[in-house]
Short mmCIF file of C-alpha atoms in Angstrom, two decimals:
data_model
loop_
_atom_site.label_atom_id
_atom_site.label_comp_id
_atom_site.label_asym_id
_atom_site.label_seq_id
_atom_site.Cartn_x
_atom_site.Cartn_y
_atom_site.Cartn_z
CA UNK A 1 31.29 31.20 -39.67
CA UNK A 2 31.87 27.95 -37.61
CA UNK A 3 35.47 27.32 -36.27
CA UNK A 4 36.99 24.24 -37.27
CA UNK A 5 37.82 21.50 -34.89
CA UNK A 6 40.47 18.90 -35.31
CA UNK A 7 40.49 16.03 -34.68
CA UNK A 8 37.05 14.81 -35.00
CA UNK A 9 37.54 12.05 -33.02
CA UNK A 10 40.15 10.78 -30.56
CA UNK A 11 40.60 7.35 -28.54
CA UNK A 12 43.23 7.13 -25.66
CA UNK A 13 44.10 5.15 -23.10
CA UNK A 14 44.11 6.15 -19.41
CA UNK A 15 47.23 8.41 -18.55
CA UNK A 16 47.78 9.39 -22.32
CA UNK A 17 47.81 12.93 -23.57
CA UNK A 18 45.75 14.49 -26.32
CA UNK A 19 45.39 17.81 -27.96
CA UNK A 20 42.16 19.41 -29.56
CA UNK A 21 42.47 22.18 -31.78
CA UNK A 22 40.22 24.95 -33.03
CA UNK A 23 40.69 27.41 -35.74
CA UNK A 24 38.78 30.34 -37.09
CA UNK A 25 39.04 32.35 -40.22
CA UNK A 26 38.10 35.62 -38.20
CA UNK A 27 39.63 37.73 -35.84
CA UNK A 28 38.84 36.54 -32.11
CA UNK A 29 38.09 38.17 -28.94
CA UNK A 30 37.84 35.12 -26.95
CA UNK A 31 38.07 31.37 -27.32
CA UNK A 32 35.53 29.24 -24.98
CA UNK A 33 35.96 25.58 -24.33
CA UNK A 34 33.35 23.14 -23.03
CA UNK A 35 32.99 19.19 -22.34
CA UNK A 36 29.60 17.60 -22.93
CA UNK A 37 29.16 14.14 -22.08
CA UNK A 38 26.25 11.92 -23.40
CA UNK A 39 23.10 13.18 -22.37
CA UNK A 40 24.18 15.96 -20.23
CA UNK A 41 24.41 19.92 -20.51
CA UNK A 42 27.85 21.21 -21.93
CA UNK A 43 30.20 21.97 -18.85
CA UNK A 44 32.56 25.11 -18.76
CA UNK A 45 36.23 24.17 -19.16
CA UNK A 46 38.13 27.47 -20.28
CA UNK A 47 38.06 30.83 -21.22
CA UNK A 48 40.98 32.37 -23.35
CA UNK A 49 40.62 36.14 -23.99
CA UNK A 50 42.68 38.09 -26.60
CA UNK A 51 45.47 39.74 -24.43
CA UNK A 52 46.67 36.37 -22.58
CA UNK A 53 44.02 36.28 -19.86
CA UNK A 54 42.70 32.84 -19.10
CA UNK A 55 40.26 31.42 -16.72
CA UNK A 56 39.58 27.78 -16.02
CA UNK A 57 40.25 24.52 -14.34
CA UNK A 58 43.44 23.99 -12.70
CA UNK A 59 43.92 20.68 -14.76
CA UNK A 60 43.34 21.66 -18.23
CA UNK A 61 45.59 24.07 -20.13
CA UNK A 62 45.14 25.61 -23.36
CA UNK A 63 46.51 28.17 -25.64
CA UNK A 64 45.37 31.01 -28.15
CA UNK A 65 47.31 32.28 -30.84
CA UNK A 66 45.74 35.54 -31.76
CA UNK A 67 47.90 35.79 -34.84
CA UNK A 68 46.75 32.50 -36.38
CA UNK A 69 43.09 32.62 -34.45
CA UNK A 70 43.82 29.35 -33.29
CA UNK A 71 43.15 27.51 -30.00
CA UNK A 72 44.36 24.34 -28.50
CA UNK A 73 43.22 22.59 -25.44
CA UNK A 74 45.71 20.19 -23.91
CA UNK A 75 44.50 17.01 -21.91
CA UNK A 76 47.01 15.45 -19.91
CA UNK A 77 47.32 12.46 -18.19
CA UNK A 78 43.95 11.56 -19.15
CA UNK A 79 41.26 9.83 -17.03
CA UNK A 80 38.00 7.95 -17.78
CA UNK A 81 35.96 11.06 -16.56
CA UNK A 82 37.74 13.16 -19.56
CA UNK A 83 35.65 11.21 -21.89
CA UNK A 84 33.11 13.15 -23.79
CA UNK A 85 32.44 15.72 -26.85
CA UNK A 86 34.62 18.74 -26.46
CA UNK A 87 33.52 22.08 -28.18
CA UNK A 88 35.17 25.39 -28.71
CA UNK A 89 33.07 28.33 -29.16
CA UNK A 90 34.51 31.62 -30.70
CA UNK A 91 33.56 35.49 -30.33
CA UNK A 92 34.53 37.66 -32.84
CA UNK A 93 34.76 41.25 -33.53
CA UNK A 94 31.51 41.43 -35.73
CA UNK A 95 29.16 38.98 -33.45
CA UNK A 96 28.42 40.82 -30.06
CA UNK A 97 27.32 38.73 -27.52
CA UNK A 98 27.33 35.60 -29.61
CA UNK A 99 29.43 32.29 -29.24
CA UNK A 100 29.85 30.28 -32.50
CA UNK A 101 30.62 26.61 -31.78
CA UNK A 102 32.68 24.09 -33.40
CA UNK A 103 31.10 20.69 -34.49
CA UNK A 104 33.03 19.04 -31.49
CA UNK A 105 35.73 16.58 -30.88
CA UNK A 106 34.63 13.04 -29.44
CA UNK A 107 37.05 12.01 -26.86
CA UNK A 108 37.13 8.69 -25.37
CA UNK A 109 39.20 7.18 -22.78
CA UNK A 110 39.70 3.67 -22.40
CA UNK A 111 40.94 1.78 -19.30
CA UNK B 1 23.03 28.46 -6.09
CA UNK B 2 20.47 26.51 -8.19
CA UNK B 3 21.62 25.92 -11.95
CA UNK B 4 19.86 26.89 -15.07
CA UNK B 5 16.58 25.08 -15.20
CA UNK B 6 14.62 24.57 -18.48
CA UNK B 7 11.06 23.20 -19.02
CA UNK B 8 9.88 20.76 -20.33
CA UNK B 9 12.63 18.39 -20.49
CA UNK B 10 11.05 16.28 -23.16
CA UNK B 11 8.38 17.29 -25.69
CA UNK B 12 6.97 15.34 -28.69
CA UNK B 13 4.82 17.54 -31.43
CA UNK B 14 3.53 17.39 -34.64
CA UNK B 15 4.34 19.18 -37.72
CA UNK B 16 2.48 22.35 -38.22
CA UNK B 17 2.21 22.83 -34.34
CA UNK B 18 4.01 25.35 -32.12
CA UNK B 19 6.04 25.00 -28.93
CA UNK B 20 7.19 27.22 -25.97
CA UNK B 21 10.27 26.41 -24.10
CA UNK B 22 11.23 28.08 -20.86
CA UNK B 23 14.37 28.67 -19.44
CA UNK B 24 15.08 30.24 -16.00
CA UNK B 25 18.77 31.58 -15.48
CA UNK B 26 21.00 31.35 -12.19
CA UNK B 27 19.96 33.69 -9.79
CA UNK B 28 21.57 37.27 -10.49
CA UNK B 29 22.29 36.22 -14.06
CA UNK B 30 20.88 38.67 -16.55
CA UNK B 31 22.08 37.44 -19.92
CA UNK B 32 20.05 34.23 -21.49
CA UNK B 33 21.47 32.72 -24.75
CA UNK B 34 19.62 29.75 -26.71
CA UNK B 35 21.02 27.36 -28.83
CA UNK B 36 19.95 24.36 -31.24
CA UNK B 37 21.99 21.23 -31.08
CA UNK B 38 21.57 18.45 -33.60
CA UNK B 39 23.95 15.31 -34.40
CA UNK B 40 24.69 17.21 -38.06
CA UNK B 41 25.16 20.60 -37.21
CA UNK B 42 26.29 20.73 -33.61
CA UNK B 43 25.84 23.89 -31.44
CA UNK B 44 24.18 26.80 -33.39
CA UNK B 45 23.51 30.07 -31.61
CA UNK B 46 19.67 31.21 -31.98
CA UNK B 47 19.45 34.41 -30.14
CA UNK B 48 20.65 36.16 -26.71
CA UNK B 49 19.06 38.53 -24.85
CA UNK B 50 19.92 40.86 -21.71
CA UNK B 51 17.46 43.02 -19.60
CA UNK B 52 14.50 41.98 -21.85
CA UNK B 53 16.31 43.19 -25.26
CA UNK B 54 17.39 40.94 -28.06
CA UNK B 55 21.19 41.76 -28.39
CA UNK B 56 21.99 39.29 -30.97
CA UNK B 57 20.31 36.43 -33.35
CA UNK B 58 21.31 33.73 -35.10
CA UNK B 59 20.69 32.57 -38.59
CA UNK B 60 17.31 30.90 -38.08
CA UNK B 61 14.15 31.80 -39.89
CA UNK B 62 11.45 33.92 -38.18
CA UNK B 63 9.42 30.79 -36.73
CA UNK B 64 12.02 30.86 -34.26
CA UNK B 65 11.52 33.77 -31.57
CA UNK B 66 12.05 34.50 -28.05
CA UNK B 67 11.73 37.02 -25.07
CA UNK B 68 12.93 37.64 -21.67
CA UNK B 69 11.14 38.75 -18.61
CA UNK B 70 11.89 41.05 -16.13
CA UNK B 71 13.02 38.53 -13.83
CA UNK B 72 15.35 37.49 -16.51
CA UNK B 73 13.62 34.22 -17.32
CA UNK B 74 13.47 33.57 -20.95
CA UNK B 75 11.13 31.70 -23.37
CA UNK B 76 11.62 30.51 -26.91
CA UNK B 77 8.70 29.84 -29.27
CA UNK B 78 8.83 27.90 -32.47
CA UNK B 79 5.73 28.30 -34.83
CA UNK B 80 4.66 26.11 -37.41
CA UNK B 81 7.19 22.90 -36.54
CA UNK B 82 9.19 21.18 -39.14
CA UNK B 83 10.48 17.72 -38.74
CA UNK B 84 13.90 19.27 -39.08
CA UNK B 85 13.35 21.25 -35.72
CA UNK B 86 13.93 17.94 -33.85
CA UNK B 87 16.73 18.85 -31.43
CA UNK B 88 17.94 19.58 -28.20
CA UNK B 89 17.49 22.91 -27.16
CA UNK B 90 19.90 24.56 -24.53
CA UNK B 91 19.65 27.85 -22.75
CA UNK B 92 22.47 29.47 -20.85
CA UNK B 93 22.99 32.26 -18.57
CA UNK B 94 25.59 34.21 -17.73
CA UNK B 95 25.99 37.65 -15.59
CA UNK B 96 25.87 39.62 -18.51
CA UNK B 97 28.29 42.39 -17.06
CA UNK B 98 29.93 43.15 -20.57
CA UNK B 99 30.66 41.46 -23.63
CA UNK B 100 30.29 37.70 -23.82
CA UNK B 101 33.65 36.77 -22.28
CA UNK B 102 32.24 35.28 -19.47
CA UNK B 103 31.30 31.47 -18.52
CA UNK B 104 28.17 30.46 -19.96
CA UNK B 105 26.22 28.14 -17.74
CA UNK B 106 23.92 25.59 -19.33
CA UNK B 107 20.64 23.97 -18.48
CA UNK B 108 19.94 20.61 -18.93
CA UNK B 109 18.04 21.16 -22.28
CA UNK B 110 14.65 20.55 -23.64
CA UNK B 111 14.59 17.73 -26.28
CA UNK B 112 11.98 18.17 -28.78
CA UNK B 113 10.82 15.71 -31.26
CA UNK B 114 8.65 16.70 -34.13
CA UNK B 115 6.54 13.97 -35.80
#
């Protein structure tokens, strides 16, 4: 089942902060975050693993609540380059070697 | 290292035809996953291959098939094309050492238009 992302879209001014949420109804092993700019391939941002391990970019932070099967991506002091569509992908116990992606959150950062 | 490459980048086909898309993973990566991306459904998992074996498959009809070669390159085939198959098809590679808890690196995609 597809994870649910919120909000669907957000508009920021440069320098503002944003939080993007990802929620699943299944027990998760990991949550992956990607950003896709228009006409380009998705680019890896962060992996959060069950147990607390995280791997990702230095300027991006995220959390993973294993009990609630929720993850949040925190974008602070946003820059114009942060604009794009953010996807979370989840790996659950019954789906080996498969990521199920949410429908995405469109983030627009204006000057 | 060279990134994931996909060919062709753009393709126009008519209903009923078949199409084959190709993906070359990053050197040393043994896992290749395929996704269909459409505005309405987002990124949907098609299948994943590792060492020439399909390890998981998404909820797509049997018209969608794939394979992986011994050099880890992968192809996907769609037979009897339908208008709804118009989409961006993305492949992603990862080392494939274990479960999918690894970074996947996406290729630029093949944009398929079915008329």
